[in-house]
Amino acid sequence: MQEIFARKYVNYLVPALAKISKESNHEEIEKIVRYEADMALVLSPEGCAWSHALKHKLQLNVINVDTFPGSSNQAQKHLKMEDDQNAKLLKKISANVFPNDDKPKRFETREMQAAGTKEEVEIESEEKEMSRKLTYIRTLLPGGSEMVVNDLMLSELGSYIFCLELQVNILRSMVQII
Amino acid sequence: MASGDNDDVGFKHRHESLINCPSSRMNTNPLSDKVDGMAMSSISMYTKPSNASDPFFASGWDPIISLSQGESLGGSSMVSHGEFANSHYPLLMENQGISGASHFSQYQSDPSFVELVPKLQGFGSGNLSEMVNSFGLPQCSQIANSRFPPNYALNAEGGNERGSTNSTQSRDDNQISEEGGLVTSPNGKRRKRVPESSSPLGSYQNVDEEPQKDPSGESSDVPKEQDEKKQKTEQNTGANSRGKQVAKQAKDTPQTGEAAKENYIHVRARRGQATNSHSLAERVRREKISERMRLLQELVPGCNKITGKAVMLDEIINYVQSLQQQVEFLSMKLATVNPELNIDLERLLSKDILHSRGGSAAILGFGPGINTSHPFSPGIFPGTMPGIPSTNPQFPPMPQTALDNEFQNLFQMGFDSSSAMDSLGPS
């Protein structure tokens, strides 16, 4: 799995980096490199919801910034073509999950059952804190804010963490080699 | 999880002591006491044994007492048990199928549990004295018969007031009476045994809730009931955090004999619930989420010892943030280096790909969604993640050797490339 990811990632990133015009200024090059790195991350995993969400996000950013070189233009076209697919996939993921905010609801029911003792108050605050953390995690995860907290989201989170690790690994070795 | 294991031990001790203590009480004054009275005495008995289990146990009793008092005990729960168990049967099947079978088989050999079932049912109905009288004596004589259905049938005969509408209530009551029953039964000591503990507990649950289905799917009954009870524990106990731990422990119960006892205890702590289908669905969902959390725990380095979702979520947040920062930093670094070695990049990276990919494959023995442990080794992040323990000793040497080779190649090629670049630069 990781071999496939690594191969795809590097195969995309290296040519993309090579195509970057040397005439661009430093800032643009940085942006481009970051974009390409993320793009490679998007295209490498197979069938992850967050990859589609990230692609969507990158596409929006690309549209906003028109100073990208030709390589990213190709990526833009690719993104636009799959925009509908991304939107559909995100909606599908959201539909498969339970209604929004399962955790807070569950906590609320527990609160109602509780008689209001000290322990229960603490537990309520813990649950609220946990839901806040989960919301924040969903902020970190591309497309996570649209996902409901359930096992699907957590598996997406797991694959995202895994691919991030791979990405960092590859980038680090690239930097060390260059 | 570690906490689960500790709790298991504590519960087991508690359970064992429980068996010893209430024996005298049950025999002497079980009938006259009401449900709450019995519960109170049981609580005092239960709090004797182990300190660890005391708070949980004591608190666990409270909801039971209040529940039994609040709800109509007259109606009683025998019928609802069967109904509830039946309704949850198909759902529970998928969660724990195999473990229940083993427990169940063991249970059959232990007639002592048979006693428990009728007594619990009597408890649920609220007429403890009546139920105990009717169930205790006839069942003692019929203990020899280890089959569940007949025992249950005996219980049914003895306890006419089982038809409670609230299955959860009856379940709780059953748990309470079960403990008492355990004490009174001459084979109460069997409960202490680890191998049998799981079976009696599982069988107990089976008999209690689905006697009719025993021949058909006893094994499935055990896990289901355990799951149901676990769910109830989650939702009904006043201490939600405890409920969570209980749920997680209960999840492991069918797999270990000791766990069965814990599951039994958790069931006691549960409260009645109005809609069983919702609670079941929530329980299933919660199990899935806990399973995913465990996967994430394996993925995030250094989280093996962490217990509790809050801390785990913090770790995940920190880890994801750090990974994203690293990606940004490395991409920036790559951007600065890129224009200088643009042409050589492909050649170097092609070699790098082979080496790093091999290294990555060896290091990252983990796939998304795969339930294996050892994730991405921290060895590759020497500077950025100092606190993360490296559990893969093989990891660090590999990329370094690969990189060393690459560096050597780079130096060799550097001379050629520099000249090449100079020639290409101006053009």
Coordinates of C-alpha atoms in Angstrom, one line a residue:
Chain A
M1 CA 0.0 0.0 0.0
Q2 CA 2.6 2.4 1.0
E3 CA 4.8 1.4 -2.0
I4 CA 2.0 2.3 -4.4
F5 CA 1.5 5.5 -2.6
A6 CA 5.2 6.4 -2.7
R7 CA 5.5 5.6 -6.3
K8 CA 2.5 7.6 -7.3
Y9 CA 3.5 10.5 -5.1
V10 CA 7.0 10.8 -6.4
N11 CA 6.0 10.1 -10.0
Y12 CA 3.7 13.0 -9.8
L13 CA 5.8 15.4 -7.8
V14 CA 9.1 15.0 -9.5
P15 CA 8.0 16.0 -13.0
A16 CA 5.8 18.7 -11.6
L17 CA 8.7 20.2 -9.7
A18 CA 10.9 19.8 -12.8
K19 CA 8.4 21.8 -14.8
I20 CA 8.4 24.7 -12.5
S21 CA 9.7 27.7 -14.3
K22 CA 12.9 28.9 -12.9
E23 CA 12.0 32.4 -13.7
S24 CA 9.2 32.5 -11.1
N25 CA 10.0 34.3 -7.9
H26 CA 10.7 32.6 -4.7
E27 CA 7.3 33.0 -3.2
E28 CA 5.6 31.6 -6.2
I29 CA 7.9 28.7 -6.3
E30 CA 7.1 28.0 -2.7
K31 CA 3.4 28.1 -3.3
I32 CA 3.7 25.9 -6.3
V33 CA 5.8 23.4 -4.5
R34 CA 3.4 23.3 -1.7
Y35 CA 0.5 22.9 -4.1
E36 CA 2.2 20.1 -6.0
A37 CA 3.1 18.4 -2.8
D38 CA -0.5 18.4 -1.7
M39 CA -1.6 17.5 -5.2
A40 CA 0.6 14.5 -5.1
L41 CA -0.9 13.6 -1.7
V42 CA -4.3 13.9 -3.3
L43 CA -3.6 11.6 -6.2
S44 CA -1.7 9.0 -4.4
P45 CA -4.1 7.4 -2.0
E46 CA -6.9 5.3 -3.4
G47 CA -10.5 6.2 -2.7
C48 CA -10.1 8.2 0.4
A49 CA -12.8 10.8 1.1
W50 CA -10.3 13.3 2.4
S51 CA -8.3 13.1 -0.8
H52 CA -11.3 14.2 -2.8
A53 CA -12.0 17.0 -0.3
L54 CA -8.4 18.1 -0.5
K55 CA -8.5 18.1 -4.2
H56 CA -11.6 20.2 -4.1
K57 CA -9.9 22.6 -1.8
L58 CA -6.8 22.8 -4.0
Q59 CA -8.9 23.4 -7.0
L60 CA -10.6 26.3 -5.4
N61 CA -7.2 27.8 -4.4
V62 CA -5.9 27.2 -7.9
I63 CA -8.8 29.0 -9.4
N64 CA -8.2 31.9 -7.2
V65 CA -4.5 32.2 -8.0
D66 CA -3.9 32.4 -11.7
T67 CA -0.1 32.7 -11.6
F68 CA 0.5 29.0 -11.6
P69 CA 2.6 27.5 -14.4
G70 CA 1.6 25.0 -16.9
S71 CA 1.9 22.0 -14.8
S72 CA -0.6 23.2 -12.4
N73 CA -2.9 24.2 -15.2
Q74 CA -3.1 20.6 -16.2
A75 CA -3.9 19.8 -12.6
Q76 CA -6.6 22.4 -12.7
K77 CA -8.2 20.8 -15.6
H78 CA -8.0 17.5 -13.9
L79 CA -9.5 19.0 -10.8
K80 CA -12.3 20.7 -12.6
M81 CA -13.3 17.6 -14.4
E82 CA -13.6 15.7 -11.2
D83 CA -15.2 18.5 -9.3
D84 CA -18.6 17.0 -9.6
Q85 CA -17.3 13.6 -8.6
N86 CA -15.8 15.2 -5.5
A87 CA -18.9 16.9 -4.5
K88 CA -20.9 13.8 -5.0
L89 CA -18.5 11.8 -3.0
L90 CA -18.5 14.2 -0.1
K91 CA -22.3 14.2 -0.1
K92 CA -22.4 10.5 -0.2
I93 CA -20.0 10.3 2.8
S94 CA -22.1 12.7 4.7
A95 CA -25.3 10.8 3.9
N96 CA -23.9 7.5 5.0
V97 CA -23.1 8.7 8.5
F98 CA -25.5 9.3 11.3
P99 CA -27.3 12.6 11.8
N100 CA -25.1 15.4 12.8
D101 CA -23.5 15.6 16.2
D102 CA -24.1 12.2 17.5
K103 CA -21.7 12.7 20.4
P104 CA -23.2 15.8 21.8
K105 CA -26.6 14.3 21.6
R106 CA -25.5 11.2 23.4
F107 CA -24.0 13.4 26.0
E108 CA -27.1 15.3 26.3
T109 CA -29.2 12.3 26.9
R110 CA -26.8 11.3 29.6
E111 CA -27.0 14.6 31.2
M112 CA -30.7 14.3 31.3
Q113 CA -30.5 11.0 33.0
A114 CA -28.0 12.3 35.4
A115 CA -29.3 13.8 38.6
G116 CA -26.9 16.6 38.6
T117 CA -24.3 15.4 41.0
K118 CA -20.7 16.6 40.9
E119 CA -19.6 13.6 38.9
E120 CA -22.2 14.2 36.3
V121 CA -21.3 17.8 35.9
E122 CA -17.7 16.8 35.4
I123 CA -18.8 14.2 32.9
E124 CA -20.8 16.7 31.0
S125 CA -17.9 19.1 30.7
E126 CA -15.7 16.2 29.6
E127 CA -18.1 15.3 26.9
K128 CA -18.4 18.8 25.7
E129 CA -14.6 19.1 25.6
M130 CA -14.4 15.8 23.7
S131 CA -16.9 17.1 21.1
R132 CA -14.9 20.3 20.8
K133 CA -11.8 18.3 20.2
L134 CA -13.6 16.2 17.6
T135 CA -14.7 19.3 15.9
Y136 CA -11.2 20.6 15.8
I137 CA -9.9 17.3 14.4
R138 CA -12.5 17.6 11.7
T139 CA -11.1 21.0 10.9
L140 CA -7.7 19.5 10.4
L141 CA -8.9 16.7 8.3
P142 CA -9.7 17.9 4.7
G143 CA -13.4 17.6 4.3
G144 CA -13.8 16.5 7.9
S145 CA -16.1 19.3 8.8
E146 CA -18.7 17.9 6.5
M147 CA -18.3 14.5 8.0
V148 CA -20.3 13.2 10.9
V149 CA -18.4 11.7 13.9
N150 CA -18.6 8.0 13.4
D151 CA -16.3 5.2 12.5
L152 CA -16.2 6.3 8.9
M153 CA -14.7 9.6 9.8
L154 CA -12.2 8.0 12.1
S155 CA -11.1 5.6 9.4
E156 CA -10.7 8.5 7.1
L157 CA -8.7 10.2 9.8
G158 CA -6.5 7.2 10.1
S159 CA -5.8 7.0 6.4
Y160 CA -5.1 10.7 6.3
I161 CA -2.6 10.4 9.1
F162 CA -1.0 7.5 7.4
C163 CA -0.7 9.4 4.1
L164 CA 0.6 12.4 5.8
E165 CA 3.3 10.4 7.4
L166 CA 4.2 8.9 4.0
Q167 CA 4.3 12.4 2.5
V168 CA 6.6 13.7 5.1
N169 CA 8.8 10.7 4.7
I170 CA 9.1 11.2 1.0
L171 CA 9.6 14.9 1.2
R172 CA 12.2 14.5 3.8
S173 CA 14.2 12.0 1.8
M174 CA 13.9 14.1 -1.2
V175 CA 15.2 17.1 0.6
Q176 CA 18.1 15.1 2.0
I177 CA 19.0 13.8 -1.4
I178 CA 18.9 17.0 -3.2
Chain B
M1 CA -6.6 -1.2 27.1
A2 CA -4.7 -1.3 30.3
S3 CA -7.4 0.4 32.2
G4 CA -9.8 -2.2 31.1
D5 CA -7.6 -4.9 32.3
N6 CA -7.3 -3.3 35.7
D7 CA -10.9 -2.9 36.0
D8 CA -11.4 -6.5 35.0
V9 CA -9.3 -7.6 37.9
G10 CA -11.0 -5.3 40.3
F11 CA -14.4 -6.5 39.2
K12 CA -13.4 -10.1 39.5
H13 CA -12.3 -9.6 43.0
R14 CA -15.4 -7.8 43.8
H15 CA -17.5 -10.4 42.4
E16 CA -15.8 -13.1 44.3
S17 CA -16.2 -11.4 47.5
L18 CA -19.7 -10.7 46.6
I19 CA -20.4 -14.3 46.3
N20 CA -19.1 -15.0 49.8
C21 CA -20.7 -12.2 51.6
P22 CA -24.3 -12.2 50.6
S23 CA -24.8 -15.9 51.1
S24 CA -25.8 -15.6 54.7
R25 CA -28.0 -12.7 53.9
M26 CA -29.8 -14.3 51.1
N27 CA -30.6 -17.4 53.0
T28 CA -31.7 -15.7 56.1
N29 CA -33.6 -12.7 55.0
P30 CA -34.0 -12.5 51.3
L31 CA -37.7 -12.8 51.0
S32 CA -38.8 -10.2 53.4
D33 CA -36.6 -7.5 52.0
K34 CA -37.8 -5.4 49.2
V35 CA -35.8 -4.7 46.1
D36 CA -34.2 -1.7 47.4
G37 CA -33.6 -3.2 50.8
M38 CA -31.8 -6.0 49.1
A39 CA -29.9 -3.7 47.0
M40 CA -28.8 -1.7 50.0
S41 CA -27.6 -4.7 51.8
S42 CA -25.9 -6.0 48.7
I43 CA -24.2 -2.7 48.3
S44 CA -22.8 -2.8 51.8
M45 CA -21.6 -6.3 51.1
Y46 CA -20.2 -5.4 47.8
T47 CA -18.3 -2.5 49.1
K48 CA -16.4 -4.7 51.5
P49 CA -14.2 -6.5 49.1
S50 CA -12.1 -4.4 46.9
N51 CA -11.5 -0.7 47.1
A52 CA -11.1 -0.2 43.4
S53 CA -14.5 -1.6 42.7
D54 CA -16.2 0.1 45.5
P55 CA -16.9 3.5 44.0
F56 CA -18.1 2.0 40.9
F57 CA -20.1 -0.6 42.5
A58 CA -21.7 1.7 45.0
S59 CA -22.6 4.2 42.3
G60 CA -23.7 1.4 40.1
W61 CA -26.2 0.3 42.7
D62 CA -27.8 3.7 43.0
P63 CA -29.3 3.8 39.6
I64 CA -30.5 0.3 40.0
I65 CA -32.2 1.1 43.2
S66 CA -33.7 4.3 41.9
L67 CA -34.7 2.5 38.8
S68 CA -36.4 -0.3 40.5
Q69 CA -38.2 2.0 42.7
G70 CA -39.2 4.4 40.1
E71 CA -40.5 1.9 37.6
S72 CA -43.5 -0.3 38.0
L73 CA -42.1 -3.4 39.3
G74 CA -45.3 -5.1 39.4
G75 CA -45.4 -5.5 35.7
S76 CA -42.5 -7.3 35.6
S77 CA -39.8 -8.0 33.4
M78 CA -39.8 -11.6 32.6
V79 CA -41.8 -11.1 29.5
S80 CA -40.0 -8.0 28.5
H81 CA -36.7 -9.7 28.9
G82 CA -37.6 -12.2 26.4
E83 CA -39.0 -9.6 24.1
F84 CA -36.1 -7.3 24.5
A85 CA -33.6 -10.1 24.0
N86 CA -35.4 -11.3 21.0
S87 CA -35.5 -7.9 19.4
H88 CA -31.8 -7.3 20.0
Y89 CA -30.9 -10.7 19.0
P90 CA -30.2 -10.1 15.3
L91 CA -28.3 -7.0 16.0
L92 CA -26.1 -8.5 18.6
M93 CA -25.3 -11.4 16.5
E94 CA -23.0 -9.5 14.3
N95 CA -20.9 -8.2 17.2
Q96 CA -19.9 -11.2 19.1
G97 CA -20.6 -14.5 17.7
I98 CA -17.8 -16.8 18.5
S99 CA -16.9 -15.8 22.0
G100 CA -20.4 -16.3 23.2
A101 CA -20.5 -19.9 22.0
S102 CA -17.6 -20.9 24.2
H103 CA -19.1 -19.2 27.2
F104 CA -22.4 -20.8 26.6
S105 CA -21.0 -24.3 26.4
Q106 CA -19.3 -23.8 29.6
Y107 CA -22.4 -22.4 31.1
Q108 CA -24.4 -25.4 30.4
S109 CA -22.2 -27.5 32.7
D110 CA -22.8 -25.2 35.6
P111 CA -26.2 -25.5 37.0
S112 CA -25.6 -22.9 39.7
F113 CA -26.4 -20.2 37.2
V114 CA -29.8 -21.6 36.6
E115 CA -30.7 -20.4 40.0
L116 CA -29.7 -16.9 39.3
V117 CA -32.1 -16.5 36.4
P118 CA -35.3 -17.0 38.2
K119 CA -34.2 -14.9 41.1
L120 CA -33.3 -12.0 38.9
Q121 CA -36.6 -12.1 37.2
G122 CA -38.3 -12.1 40.5
F123 CA -36.2 -9.1 41.4
G124 CA -37.3 -7.2 38.5
S125 CA -40.9 -7.7 39.3
G126 CA -40.4 -6.1 42.6
N127 CA -41.8 -8.9 44.7
L128 CA -38.5 -10.1 45.8
S129 CA -39.8 -12.2 48.6
E130 CA -42.4 -13.8 46.5
M131 CA -40.1 -14.3 43.6
V132 CA -37.3 -15.7 45.7
N133 CA -39.5 -18.1 47.4
S134 CA -41.0 -19.3 44.2
F135 CA -37.8 -19.5 42.3
G136 CA -35.2 -20.4 44.9
L137 CA -36.5 -23.6 46.2
P138 CA -37.8 -25.3 43.1
Q139 CA -34.7 -24.3 41.3
C140 CA -32.4 -25.6 43.8
S141 CA -33.9 -28.9 43.3
Q142 CA -33.7 -28.6 39.6
I143 CA -30.2 -27.4 39.5
A144 CA -29.2 -30.8 38.4
N145 CA -30.7 -30.0 35.1
S146 CA -28.1 -27.9 33.3
R147 CA -30.2 -27.1 30.3
F148 CA -31.2 -23.5 30.1
P149 CA -34.6 -23.8 28.6
P150 CA -35.9 -26.1 31.3
N151 CA -34.5 -24.0 34.0
Y152 CA -36.0 -21.0 32.5
A153 CA -39.2 -22.7 32.2
L154 CA -39.1 -23.5 35.9
N155 CA -38.4 -19.9 36.6
A156 CA -41.3 -19.0 34.5
E157 CA -43.5 -21.3 36.5
G158 CA -42.3 -19.9 39.7
G159 CA -42.4 -16.3 38.7
N160 CA -45.7 -15.3 37.4
E161 CA -45.0 -11.7 37.5
R162 CA -42.3 -11.7 35.0
G163 CA -44.2 -10.0 32.3
S164 CA -42.5 -6.7 32.9
T165 CA -42.7 -4.1 30.2
N166 CA -39.2 -2.8 30.8
S167 CA -36.7 -5.3 29.8
T168 CA -33.8 -3.2 30.9
Q169 CA -35.3 -2.9 34.3
S170 CA -35.7 -6.6 34.6
R171 CA -32.2 -7.0 33.4
D172 CA -30.9 -4.9 36.2
D173 CA -33.1 -6.7 38.6
N174 CA -31.9 -9.9 37.3
Q175 CA -28.4 -8.9 37.9
I176 CA -29.1 -8.0 41.4
S177 CA -30.9 -11.1 42.1
E178 CA -28.3 -13.0 40.3
E179 CA -25.8 -12.0 42.8
G180 CA -28.0 -13.0 45.5
G181 CA -28.7 -16.3 43.8
L182 CA -25.1 -16.9 43.4
V183 CA -24.6 -16.6 47.0
T184 CA -27.4 -18.9 47.9
S185 CA -26.5 -21.6 45.4
P186 CA -24.3 -24.3 46.8
N187 CA -22.3 -24.0 43.7
G188 CA -21.7 -20.3 44.2
K189 CA -18.1 -20.9 44.5
R190 CA -18.0 -21.9 40.9
R191 CA -18.4 -18.3 40.0
K192 CA -15.0 -17.6 41.2
R193 CA -13.4 -19.8 38.7
V194 CA -12.2 -17.9 35.7
P195 CA -13.0 -20.4 33.0
E196 CA -16.4 -20.9 34.2
S197 CA -17.1 -17.3 35.1
S198 CA -17.6 -16.3 31.5
S199 CA -19.8 -19.1 30.8
P200 CA -22.1 -18.7 33.7
L201 CA -22.4 -15.0 33.0
G202 CA -23.1 -15.6 29.4
S203 CA -25.4 -18.4 30.1
Y204 CA -27.1 -16.4 32.8
Q205 CA -27.8 -13.7 30.4
N206 CA -29.0 -16.1 27.9
V207 CA -31.4 -17.8 30.2
D208 CA -32.5 -14.7 31.6
E209 CA -33.5 -13.0 28.4
E210 CA -33.9 -15.5 25.7
P211 CA -34.7 -18.8 27.1
Q212 CA -36.8 -19.6 24.1
K213 CA -33.9 -19.2 21.7
D214 CA -31.5 -21.2 23.6
P215 CA -31.5 -24.2 21.4
S216 CA -31.4 -22.1 18.3
G217 CA -28.7 -19.6 19.0
E218 CA -27.4 -19.7 22.5
S219 CA -24.0 -18.5 21.6
S220 CA -25.3 -15.5 19.9
D221 CA -27.5 -14.8 22.9
V222 CA -24.6 -14.5 25.1
P223 CA -22.8 -11.8 23.2
K224 CA -26.0 -10.1 22.5
E225 CA -27.0 -9.8 26.0
Q226 CA -23.6 -8.8 27.0
D227 CA -23.7 -6.1 24.3
E228 CA -27.1 -5.0 25.4
K229 CA -26.1 -4.8 28.9
K230 CA -23.0 -3.1 28.0
Q231 CA -24.9 -0.6 26.0
K232 CA -27.3 -0.1 28.9
T233 CA -24.4 0.5 31.1
E234 CA -23.2 3.1 28.8
Q235 CA -26.4 4.9 28.6
N236 CA -27.9 4.4 31.9
T237 CA -25.3 4.8 34.5
G238 CA -25.1 8.2 35.9
A239 CA -21.3 8.3 35.6
N240 CA -20.9 8.6 31.9
S241 CA -17.2 8.3 31.9
R242 CA -17.4 5.2 34.0
G243 CA -20.0 3.9 31.5
K244 CA -17.5 4.4 28.7
Q245 CA -14.9 2.4 30.5
V246 CA -17.5 -0.2 31.3
A247 CA -18.5 -0.4 27.8
K248 CA -15.0 -0.9 26.6
Q249 CA -14.5 -3.5 29.3
A250 CA -17.7 -5.2 28.4
K251 CA -16.6 -5.4 24.9
D252 CA -13.7 -7.5 26.0
T253 CA -15.7 -9.5 28.4
P254 CA -16.8 -12.2 26.1
Q255 CA -13.2 -12.9 25.2
T256 CA -12.0 -13.6 28.6
G257 CA -13.5 -15.5 31.5
E258 CA -12.8 -12.8 33.9
A259 CA -14.4 -10.3 31.7
A260 CA -17.6 -12.2 31.9
K261 CA -17.8 -11.4 35.5
E262 CA -17.2 -7.8 34.8
N263 CA -19.9 -7.8 32.2
Y264 CA -22.2 -9.1 34.8
I265 CA -21.4 -6.3 37.1
H266 CA -21.8 -3.8 34.4
V267 CA -25.2 -5.1 33.7
R268 CA -26.2 -4.4 37.2
A269 CA -25.3 -0.9 36.9
R270 CA -27.4 -0.3 34.0
R271 CA -30.7 1.5 34.1
G272 CA -33.9 0.8 32.3
Q273 CA -34.3 2.2 28.9
A274 CA -37.4 3.1 27.0
T275 CA -36.3 2.4 23.4
N276 CA -34.2 -0.7 23.0
S277 CA -33.6 -0.3 19.3
H278 CA -32.1 3.1 19.8
S279 CA -29.8 1.9 22.5
L280 CA -28.7 -1.0 20.5
A281 CA -27.9 1.1 17.5
E282 CA -26.0 3.5 19.6
R283 CA -24.1 0.7 21.3
V284 CA -23.1 -0.7 17.9
R285 CA -22.1 2.7 16.8
R286 CA -20.1 3.3 19.9
E287 CA -18.3 0.0 19.5
K288 CA -17.3 0.9 16.0
I289 CA -16.0 4.3 17.1
S290 CA -14.0 2.7 19.9
E291 CA -12.5 0.3 17.5
R292 CA -11.5 3.1 15.2
M293 CA -10.0 4.9 18.1
R294 CA -7.9 1.9 18.9
L295 CA -6.7 1.9 15.3
L296 CA -5.8 5.5 15.6
Q297 CA -4.0 4.8 18.8
E298 CA -1.8 2.4 17.0
L299 CA -1.2 4.8 14.2
V300 CA -0.2 7.7 16.3
P301 CA 3.2 7.0 17.8
G302 CA 3.5 7.0 21.5
C303 CA -0.2 6.4 22.2
N304 CA -0.1 2.8 23.2
K305 CA -0.2 3.7 26.9
I306 CA -2.7 6.3 26.7
T307 CA -6.1 5.5 28.1
G308 CA -9.1 7.7 27.6
K309 CA -10.5 9.3 24.6
A310 CA -9.8 12.8 25.6
V311 CA -6.1 12.4 25.9
M312 CA -6.1 10.3 22.7
L313 CA -7.9 13.0 20.8
D314 CA -5.3 15.5 22.0
E315 CA -2.5 13.4 20.8
I316 CA -4.2 12.9 17.5
I317 CA -4.6 16.7 17.1
N318 CA -1.0 17.3 18.0
Y319 CA 0.2 14.7 15.7
V320 CA -1.8 15.8 12.7
Q321 CA -0.8 19.4 13.2
S322 CA 2.8 18.5 13.5
L323 CA 2.6 16.4 10.3
Q324 CA 1.0 19.2 8.4
Q325 CA 3.7 21.6 9.7
Q326 CA 6.4 19.2 8.6
V327 CA 4.9 18.9 5.1
E328 CA 4.8 22.7 4.8
F329 CA 8.3 23.0 6.1
L330 CA 9.7 20.3 3.8
S331 CA 7.9 21.7 0.8
M332 CA 9.4 25.1 1.5
K333 CA 12.8 23.5 1.8
L334 CA 12.2 21.7 -1.4
A335 CA 11.2 24.8 -3.1
T336 CA 14.4 26.5 -2.1
V337 CA 16.5 23.6 -3.3
N338 CA 14.5 22.9 -6.3
P339 CA 15.7 25.5 -8.8
E340 CA 19.3 24.7 -8.1
L341 CA 19.0 21.0 -8.9
N342 CA 16.1 20.9 -11.1
I343 CA 17.5 18.8 -13.9
D344 CA 19.3 16.4 -11.6
L345 CA 16.2 16.1 -9.6
E346 CA 14.7 13.5 -11.8
R347 CA 17.7 11.4 -11.9
L348 CA 18.3 11.6 -8.3
L349 CA 14.7 11.2 -7.3
S350 CA 14.4 8.2 -9.5
K351 CA 17.0 6.5 -7.4
D352 CA 15.6 8.1 -4.3
I353 CA 12.2 6.7 -5.2
L354 CA 13.6 3.2 -5.3
H355 CA 15.4 3.6 -2.0
S356 CA 12.9 5.6 -0.1
R357 CA 10.1 3.5 -1.3
G358 CA 11.8 0.4 -0.2
G359 CA 12.6 2.1 3.1
S360 CA 9.1 3.4 3.4
A361 CA 7.7 0.0 2.7
A362 CA 9.8 -1.5 5.4
I363 CA 9.2 1.3 7.9
L364 CA 5.6 1.8 7.3
G365 CA 4.3 -1.6 7.9
F366 CA 0.9 -0.2 8.2
G367 CA -2.0 0.4 5.9
P368 CA -4.9 2.7 6.4
G369 CA -7.8 0.8 7.7
I370 CA -5.7 -2.2 8.5
N371 CA -5.8 -3.3 12.1
T372 CA -2.1 -3.8 12.6
S373 CA 0.2 -2.2 15.0
H374 CA 3.2 -0.4 14.3
P375 CA 2.7 2.5 12.4
F376 CA 5.1 4.9 10.9
S377 CA 8.2 4.9 12.9
P378 CA 9.4 8.1 14.4
G379 CA 12.9 7.2 13.4
I380 CA 12.5 9.2 10.3
F381 CA 11.8 12.4 12.2
P382 CA 14.9 12.8 14.2
G383 CA 14.6 16.4 14.9
T384 CA 10.9 17.1 14.8
M385 CA 9.6 14.4 16.9
P386 CA 12.0 13.7 19.7
G387 CA 9.5 12.6 22.2
I388 CA 8.1 9.7 20.2
P389 CA 9.6 6.4 21.1
S390 CA 10.9 4.4 18.3
T391 CA 9.6 0.9 18.4
N392 CA 11.2 -0.1 15.2
P393 CA 14.9 -0.4 15.6
Q394 CA 15.4 -1.4 12.0
F395 CA 14.0 1.8 10.8
P396 CA 16.7 4.4 11.3
P397 CA 19.5 2.5 9.7
M398 CA 17.7 1.8 6.5
P399 CA 16.9 5.2 5.2
Q400 CA 20.2 6.5 6.3
T401 CA 22.1 3.9 4.4
A402 CA 19.9 4.5 1.4
L403 CA 20.5 8.2 1.7
D404 CA 24.2 7.7 2.2
N405 CA 24.3 5.8 -1.1
E406 CA 22.3 8.6 -2.6
F407 CA 24.7 11.2 -1.3
Q408 CA 27.6 9.3 -2.7
N409 CA 25.9 9.1 -6.0
L410 CA 25.0 12.7 -5.7
F411 CA 28.6 13.7 -5.2
Q412 CA 29.7 11.6 -8.1
M413 CA 27.1 13.1 -10.2
G414 CA 27.4 16.5 -8.7
F415 CA 30.5 17.1 -10.7
D416 CA 28.9 16.1 -13.9
S417 CA 25.7 17.8 -13.0
S418 CA 27.2 21.0 -12.1
S419 CA 28.9 21.2 -15.5
A420 CA 25.7 20.1 -17.1
M421 CA 23.7 22.7 -15.2
D422 CA 26.1 25.4 -16.2
S423 CA 25.7 24.4 -19.7
L424 CA 21.9 24.3 -19.4
G425 CA 21.6 27.4 -17.3
P426 CA 22.4 30.0 -19.8
S427 CA 20.4 28.2 -22.4

